[in-house]
Amino acid sequence: LCYNCAKTVKQSSLKFWRSVSVMIGSIVGVGVFGLPYAFAQTGLAIGLLELLLIGALLVALQLMFAEVVIQGDGDHRLVGYVRQFLGERFGSIAMLAMACSVWGAMTAYMIVGGKFFSYLLSPLFGGSESTYAIFVAIIAGFLIYRGLGFASKLETVIVITLIFLFIFIILASLPHIQIANLLIYRPENVFVPYGVILFSMAGLGVVPEMRDILGEKHERKLGHAILIGMSVIVLLYIAFATVIFGVTGLQTTQAAFDGLLPVLGTTAELVASVLGALTILSIFMIVGIQLKHTFVYDYHVSKKTAWFAVMIVPVVLYLLGVRELIGLIGFVGSVFTGILGIFTVMTYLALRKTATCRKHTCILFPIPLAWLIIGLFAGGTILQIINVIY
């Protein structure tokens, strides 16, 4: 009996840390490599302030969605819960925003993934960045096809490796920091980091996947898993963006490492490339699975058809010439992630009105906070669209 109890506790702990690792793996991606460049546009102080504020709001947003996932009926993803609580019309808009968000993100992963795999493999096999970008899509497509069970087991190993490699890059860069870079202050560009930060920290779609990994018996631990996962991510982002910007300053490039590698040398180039490649494959796999599950669970599309729909669009976008990283992730973060954030808050507010907090007492966030989040997302979305038009 005691053996069975110990085994149950061990399995519960393992599931909990798998859910945390899936969250970290699904959020830490291309966006983190764009953060130093975004900070270079405003200066470190403004960049860090925006990072902390947006991070706090996103934690609240994810906890709101966690309540919806636990208390709602059926096995859905974000779009399905929007349909359940807000109706078909809003559900259709959320589906479009979700698909565009993931496809835009996957295109960004191909752009940066092509760079990292080119650093790693072109000296041995030759080939262009475009060739390796397609290679990234092929590998990620295989992992997405294998599904969540395989991904959750793989993700724990990947995340441990990622954290180790990030720490290596941070420590290797510390001696090269120039204090003058950290004092740069450019308030006229205050809006530039918004979309990049939002893109780099958005992870709403992974909450149902975390619930599935925890299982019904342990789903009440979902909030704790979110808090731990987001805390690790925020601390990692602060350290990485600060150190890289401190080294390269106004010369920081869009993919972060281009300007760093000449400073750190060959060993750092290899480690940075491995870090980038693993990060890209990890997040490409998780967000692809999220969109595939949305098609399967919320629209009852066959798994093979859903997989094909997930993979074909980013490949076509890349082949059509979508290659500008910061502009792409800034737009995706500001517009599509903003729209999904608004729908998430609206769904949470609708949940509270239905008095369906039956599995446990819901976290009752202040209503003004909910409307503040809606207002910020709406403002960011509008400003980004105006910026693109003009």
Coordinates of C-alpha atoms in Angstrom, one line a residue:
L1 CA 0.0 0.0 0.0
C2 CA 2.8 2.4 1.0
Y3 CA 4.6 1.5 -2.2
N4 CA 1.5 2.4 -4.2
C5 CA 1.1 5.6 -2.3
A6 CA 4.7 6.6 -3.1
K7 CA 4.3 5.6 -6.7
T8 CA 1.2 7.8 -7.0
V9 CA 3.0 10.8 -5.4
K10 CA 5.9 10.3 -7.8
Q11 CA 3.6 10.2 -10.8
S12 CA 1.7 13.3 -9.6
S13 CA 5.0 15.2 -9.2
L14 CA 6.3 14.0 -12.6
K15 CA 3.1 15.2 -14.3
F16 CA 3.3 18.5 -12.5
W17 CA 6.8 19.2 -13.7
R18 CA 6.0 17.9 -17.2
S19 CA 3.2 20.5 -17.4
V20 CA 5.5 23.2 -16.2
S21 CA 8.1 22.2 -18.8
V22 CA 5.6 22.2 -21.6
M23 CA 4.6 25.7 -20.6
I24 CA 8.2 26.9 -20.6
G25 CA 8.9 25.1 -23.9
S26 CA 5.8 26.5 -25.6
I27 CA 6.5 30.1 -24.6
V28 CA 10.3 30.5 -24.8
G29 CA 10.9 30.8 -28.5
V30 CA 11.7 33.2 -31.2
G31 CA 10.4 36.1 -29.2
V32 CA 13.2 35.9 -26.6
F33 CA 15.8 36.4 -29.4
G34 CA 13.9 39.6 -30.4
L35 CA 13.9 41.1 -26.9
P36 CA 17.4 42.5 -26.9
Y37 CA 16.7 44.3 -30.2
A38 CA 13.4 45.7 -28.9
F39 CA 15.2 46.9 -25.8
A40 CA 17.8 48.6 -28.0
Q41 CA 15.1 50.7 -29.5
T42 CA 14.0 52.1 -26.1
G43 CA 16.7 51.5 -23.6
L44 CA 17.0 48.9 -20.8
A45 CA 14.9 50.7 -18.2
I46 CA 11.8 51.1 -20.4
G47 CA 12.2 47.6 -21.9
L48 CA 12.4 45.9 -18.4
L49 CA 9.4 47.9 -17.1
E50 CA 7.3 46.9 -20.1
L51 CA 8.4 43.3 -19.7
L52 CA 7.4 43.1 -16.0
L53 CA 4.1 44.9 -16.5
I54 CA 3.1 42.7 -19.5
G55 CA 4.3 39.6 -17.7
A56 CA 2.1 40.4 -14.7
L57 CA -0.9 40.9 -16.9
L58 CA -0.3 37.7 -18.8
V59 CA 0.0 35.7 -15.6
A60 CA -3.5 37.1 -14.6
L61 CA -4.8 36.3 -18.0
Q62 CA -3.5 32.7 -17.9
L63 CA -5.0 32.1 -14.5
M64 CA -8.3 33.4 -15.8
F65 CA -8.1 31.0 -18.6
A66 CA -7.1 28.2 -16.2
E67 CA -10.4 28.7 -14.4
V68 CA -12.3 28.5 -17.7
V69 CA -10.5 25.3 -18.6
I70 CA -11.2 23.6 -15.3
Q71 CA -14.8 24.8 -14.8
G72 CA -16.0 24.7 -18.4
D73 CA -17.8 21.7 -20.0
G74 CA -16.1 19.3 -22.4
D75 CA -12.5 19.0 -23.6
H76 CA -11.9 22.1 -25.6
R77 CA -9.2 24.6 -26.5
L78 CA -9.4 28.4 -26.3
V79 CA -11.6 28.7 -29.4
G80 CA -14.0 26.0 -28.1
Y81 CA -14.4 27.8 -24.8
V82 CA -15.0 31.1 -26.5
R83 CA -17.8 29.4 -28.5
Q84 CA -19.2 27.8 -25.4
F85 CA -19.4 31.0 -23.3
L86 CA -19.6 33.8 -26.0
G87 CA -21.3 32.1 -28.9
E88 CA -20.5 31.0 -32.5
R89 CA -19.8 34.5 -33.9
F90 CA -17.1 35.3 -31.4
G91 CA -15.8 31.7 -31.7
S92 CA -15.3 32.2 -35.4
I93 CA -13.3 35.4 -34.9
A94 CA -11.2 33.7 -32.1
M95 CA -10.5 30.8 -34.5
L96 CA -9.3 33.2 -37.2
A97 CA -7.1 35.0 -34.7
M98 CA -5.7 31.8 -33.2
A99 CA -4.9 30.3 -36.6
C100 CA -3.2 33.5 -37.8
S101 CA -1.3 33.9 -34.6
V102 CA 0.1 30.3 -34.8
W103 CA 0.8 30.4 -38.5
G104 CA 2.6 33.8 -38.1
A105 CA 4.6 32.4 -35.2
M106 CA 5.5 29.3 -37.1
T107 CA 6.7 31.4 -40.0
A108 CA 8.9 33.3 -37.6
Y109 CA 10.3 30.0 -36.3
M110 CA 11.2 29.1 -39.8
I111 CA 13.0 32.4 -40.3
V112 CA 15.2 32.1 -37.2
G113 CA 15.4 28.3 -37.3
G114 CA 17.0 28.6 -40.8
K115 CA 19.7 30.9 -39.4
F116 CA 20.6 28.6 -36.4
F117 CA 20.6 25.4 -38.4
S118 CA 22.6 27.1 -41.1
Y119 CA 25.2 28.0 -38.5
L120 CA 25.3 24.4 -37.3
L121 CA 25.1 22.4 -40.5
S122 CA 26.1 24.5 -43.5
P123 CA 29.9 24.1 -42.7
L124 CA 29.4 20.4 -43.1
F125 CA 26.7 20.0 -45.7
G126 CA 26.4 23.4 -47.4
G127 CA 23.0 24.9 -48.2
S128 CA 21.3 28.2 -47.7
E129 CA 19.2 29.5 -44.8
S130 CA 16.1 28.9 -46.9
T131 CA 16.9 25.2 -47.3
Y132 CA 17.4 24.9 -43.5
A133 CA 14.2 26.8 -42.8
I134 CA 12.3 24.1 -44.8
F135 CA 14.3 21.5 -42.9
V136 CA 13.1 23.0 -39.6
A137 CA 9.5 22.7 -40.8
I138 CA 10.0 19.1 -41.8
I139 CA 11.4 18.1 -38.4
A140 CA 8.8 20.1 -36.5
G141 CA 6.1 18.6 -38.7
F142 CA 7.2 15.1 -37.7
L143 CA 7.1 16.0 -34.0
I144 CA 3.7 17.6 -34.3
Y145 CA 2.4 14.5 -36.0
R146 CA 3.6 12.4 -33.0
G147 CA 1.3 14.3 -30.7
L148 CA 1.2 15.7 -27.1
G149 CA 2.2 12.5 -25.2
F150 CA 5.5 12.3 -27.1
A151 CA 6.0 16.0 -26.8
S152 CA 5.5 16.2 -23.1
K153 CA 8.1 13.5 -22.5
L154 CA 10.5 15.2 -24.9
E155 CA 9.9 18.6 -23.5
T156 CA 11.2 18.0 -20.0
V157 CA 14.6 17.1 -21.5
I158 CA 14.6 20.0 -23.9
V159 CA 13.7 22.6 -21.3
I160 CA 16.5 21.4 -18.9
T161 CA 18.9 21.6 -21.8
L162 CA 17.6 25.1 -22.9
I163 CA 18.0 26.5 -19.4
F164 CA 21.5 25.2 -19.2
L165 CA 22.4 26.7 -22.5
F166 CA 20.8 30.0 -21.7
I167 CA 22.8 30.2 -18.5
F168 CA 26.0 29.4 -20.4
I169 CA 25.4 32.2 -22.9
I170 CA 24.5 34.7 -20.1
L171 CA 27.6 33.8 -18.0
A172 CA 29.8 33.9 -21.1
S173 CA 28.5 37.4 -22.0
L174 CA 28.7 39.0 -18.5
P175 CA 32.4 40.0 -18.8
H176 CA 31.7 41.8 -22.1
I177 CA 28.9 44.0 -20.8
Q178 CA 29.5 47.8 -21.3
I179 CA 27.7 49.9 -18.6
A180 CA 27.1 52.7 -21.2
N181 CA 24.8 50.4 -23.1
L182 CA 22.7 49.8 -20.0
L183 CA 22.2 53.5 -19.6
I184 CA 20.8 54.1 -23.1
Y185 CA 17.4 55.8 -22.9
R186 CA 15.1 56.3 -25.9
P187 CA 11.6 57.1 -24.7
E188 CA 10.4 58.2 -28.2
N189 CA 10.3 54.5 -29.2
V190 CA 8.3 53.3 -26.1
F191 CA 5.8 51.3 -28.1
V192 CA 8.3 49.3 -30.1
P193 CA 8.8 46.5 -27.5
Y194 CA 5.1 46.0 -26.8
G195 CA 4.3 43.6 -29.6
V196 CA 7.7 41.7 -29.3
I197 CA 7.2 41.2 -25.6
L198 CA 3.6 40.1 -26.0
F199 CA 4.6 37.7 -28.7
S200 CA 7.5 36.4 -26.6
M201 CA 5.4 35.7 -23.5
A202 CA 2.0 34.7 -24.9
G203 CA 1.1 31.1 -24.1
L204 CA -2.6 30.9 -23.7
G205 CA -3.0 28.0 -26.0
V206 CA -0.8 25.8 -23.8
V207 CA -3.1 25.9 -20.7
P208 CA -5.5 23.1 -21.9
E209 CA -2.5 21.0 -22.8
M210 CA -1.1 21.5 -19.3
R211 CA -4.5 20.4 -17.9
D212 CA -4.4 17.3 -20.0
I213 CA -0.9 16.4 -18.8
L214 CA -1.9 16.9 -15.1
G215 CA -5.1 14.8 -15.5
E216 CA -8.5 15.4 -13.9
K217 CA -7.2 14.3 -10.5
H218 CA -4.5 16.9 -10.3
E219 CA -6.0 19.7 -12.5
R220 CA -6.3 22.0 -9.4
K221 CA -2.5 22.3 -9.5
L222 CA -2.8 24.0 -12.9
G223 CA -2.6 27.5 -11.3
H224 CA 0.6 26.6 -9.4
A225 CA 2.2 25.2 -12.6
I226 CA 1.4 28.5 -14.4
L227 CA 2.9 30.6 -11.7
I228 CA 6.1 28.6 -11.6
G229 CA 6.4 28.4 -15.3
M230 CA 5.9 32.1 -15.8
S231 CA 8.3 33.0 -13.0
V232 CA 11.0 31.0 -14.7
I233 CA 10.3 32.6 -18.1
V234 CA 10.3 36.2 -16.8
L235 CA 13.6 35.7 -14.9
L236 CA 15.2 34.1 -17.9
Y237 CA 14.0 36.8 -20.2
I238 CA 15.3 39.6 -17.9
A239 CA 18.7 38.0 -17.6
F240 CA 19.0 37.2 -21.3
A241 CA 17.8 40.5 -22.7
T242 CA 19.8 42.6 -20.2
V243 CA 23.1 40.7 -20.8
I244 CA 22.8 40.6 -24.6
F245 CA 21.8 44.2 -24.9
G246 CA 24.6 45.1 -22.4
V247 CA 27.1 43.5 -24.7
T248 CA 25.9 44.7 -28.1
G249 CA 24.0 47.9 -27.3
L250 CA 22.7 49.8 -30.3
Q251 CA 24.4 47.3 -32.6
T252 CA 22.0 44.5 -31.3
T253 CA 20.5 42.6 -34.3
Q254 CA 17.0 41.3 -34.7
A255 CA 18.0 37.7 -34.0
A256 CA 20.3 38.8 -31.1
F257 CA 23.2 36.4 -31.8
D258 CA 24.5 37.9 -35.1
G259 CA 26.1 40.8 -33.2
L260 CA 27.1 38.7 -30.2
L261 CA 29.0 35.9 -31.9
P262 CA 32.0 38.0 -33.0
V263 CA 32.5 39.0 -29.3
L264 CA 32.2 35.6 -27.8
G265 CA 34.0 33.5 -30.4
T266 CA 33.6 30.0 -31.9
T267 CA 32.5 28.1 -28.8
A268 CA 29.8 30.5 -28.0
E269 CA 28.7 30.4 -31.6
L270 CA 28.2 26.7 -31.4
V271 CA 26.4 26.8 -28.1
A272 CA 24.2 29.7 -29.3
S273 CA 23.3 27.8 -32.4
V274 CA 22.4 24.7 -30.5
L275 CA 20.3 26.8 -28.1
G276 CA 18.5 28.5 -30.9
A277 CA 17.9 25.2 -32.8
L278 CA 16.5 23.5 -29.7
T279 CA 14.3 26.5 -28.8
I280 CA 12.9 26.7 -32.3
L281 CA 12.0 23.0 -32.5
S282 CA 10.5 23.0 -29.0
I283 CA 8.1 25.9 -29.5
F284 CA 7.4 25.0 -33.1
M285 CA 6.3 21.5 -31.9
I286 CA 4.1 22.8 -29.0
V287 CA 2.2 25.6 -30.8
G288 CA 1.7 23.3 -33.8
I289 CA 0.1 20.7 -31.5
Q290 CA -2.1 23.5 -29.9
L291 CA -3.5 24.5 -33.3
K292 CA -3.9 20.9 -34.4
H293 CA -5.9 20.1 -31.2
T294 CA -8.0 23.2 -31.8
F295 CA -9.0 21.8 -35.2
V296 CA -9.5 18.3 -33.8
Y297 CA -11.4 19.0 -30.6
D298 CA -13.3 22.2 -31.4
Y299 CA -14.1 21.6 -35.1
H300 CA -13.9 17.8 -35.3
V301 CA -11.4 17.8 -38.1
S302 CA -9.5 14.5 -38.7
K303 CA -6.0 14.4 -37.2
K304 CA -4.3 14.1 -40.5
T305 CA -6.2 16.9 -42.1
A306 CA -5.6 19.1 -39.1
W307 CA -1.9 18.3 -39.2
F308 CA -1.7 19.3 -42.9
A309 CA -3.6 22.5 -42.3
V310 CA -1.2 23.4 -39.5
M311 CA 1.9 22.8 -41.5
I312 CA 1.1 24.0 -45.1
V313 CA 0.4 27.7 -44.3
P314 CA 3.7 28.7 -42.7
V315 CA 5.7 26.9 -45.4
V316 CA 3.7 28.8 -48.1
L317 CA 4.1 32.1 -46.3
Y318 CA 7.9 31.6 -46.0
L319 CA 8.2 30.6 -49.7
L320 CA 6.2 33.7 -50.7
G321 CA 8.9 35.8 -49.0
V322 CA 7.7 36.6 -45.5
R323 CA 11.2 36.9 -43.9
E324 CA 11.3 40.2 -41.8
L325 CA 11.4 38.9 -38.1
I326 CA 10.7 41.9 -35.8
G327 CA 7.9 43.3 -38.0
L328 CA 6.3 39.9 -38.2
I329 CA 6.4 39.0 -34.5
G330 CA 5.5 42.6 -33.5
F331 CA 2.4 42.5 -35.7
V332 CA 1.4 38.9 -34.6
G333 CA 1.9 39.8 -30.9
S334 CA 0.1 43.1 -31.0
V335 CA -2.9 42.2 -33.1
F336 CA -3.6 38.5 -33.0
T337 CA -2.4 37.8 -29.4
G338 CA -4.2 41.0 -28.3
I339 CA -7.5 39.8 -29.8
L340 CA -7.1 36.4 -28.2
G341 CA -6.3 38.1 -24.9
I342 CA -9.5 40.1 -25.1
F343 CA -11.6 37.0 -25.8
T344 CA -10.0 35.2 -22.9
V345 CA -11.0 37.9 -20.5
M346 CA -14.5 38.1 -21.9
T347 CA -14.8 34.3 -21.6
Y348 CA -13.7 34.4 -18.0
L349 CA -16.2 37.2 -17.2
A350 CA -18.9 35.1 -18.8
L351 CA -17.9 32.1 -16.7
R352 CA -18.3 34.1 -13.5
K353 CA -21.8 35.2 -14.5
T354 CA -22.9 31.6 -15.0
A355 CA -22.0 30.6 -11.4
T356 CA -20.3 27.4 -12.7
C357 CA -17.4 27.5 -10.2
R358 CA -18.3 24.0 -9.0
K359 CA -15.0 22.1 -8.9
H360 CA -13.4 24.6 -6.6
T361 CA -13.8 28.3 -5.7
C362 CA -12.9 30.3 -8.7
I363 CA -10.2 33.0 -8.5
L364 CA -12.2 36.2 -8.5
F365 CA -10.0 38.8 -10.2
P366 CA -11.2 42.4 -9.7
I367 CA -13.5 43.4 -12.5
P368 CA -11.5 46.7 -13.1
L369 CA -8.4 44.6 -13.7
A370 CA -10.2 42.5 -16.3
W371 CA -11.3 45.6 -18.1
L372 CA -7.9 47.1 -17.8
I373 CA -6.4 44.1 -19.6
I374 CA -9.1 44.4 -22.3
G375 CA -8.3 48.1 -22.8
L376 CA -4.6 47.6 -23.0
F377 CA -4.9 44.8 -25.6
A378 CA -7.5 46.8 -27.6
G379 CA -5.2 49.9 -27.6
G380 CA -2.2 47.9 -28.6
T381 CA -4.0 46.2 -31.4
I382 CA -5.4 49.5 -32.8
L383 CA -2.0 51.3 -32.6
Q384 CA -0.3 48.4 -34.4
I385 CA -2.8 48.4 -37.2
I386 CA -2.5 52.2 -37.5
N387 CA 1.3 51.9 -37.5
V388 CA 1.2 49.4 -40.4
I389 CA -1.3 51.5 -42.4
Y390 CA 0.7 54.7 -42.0

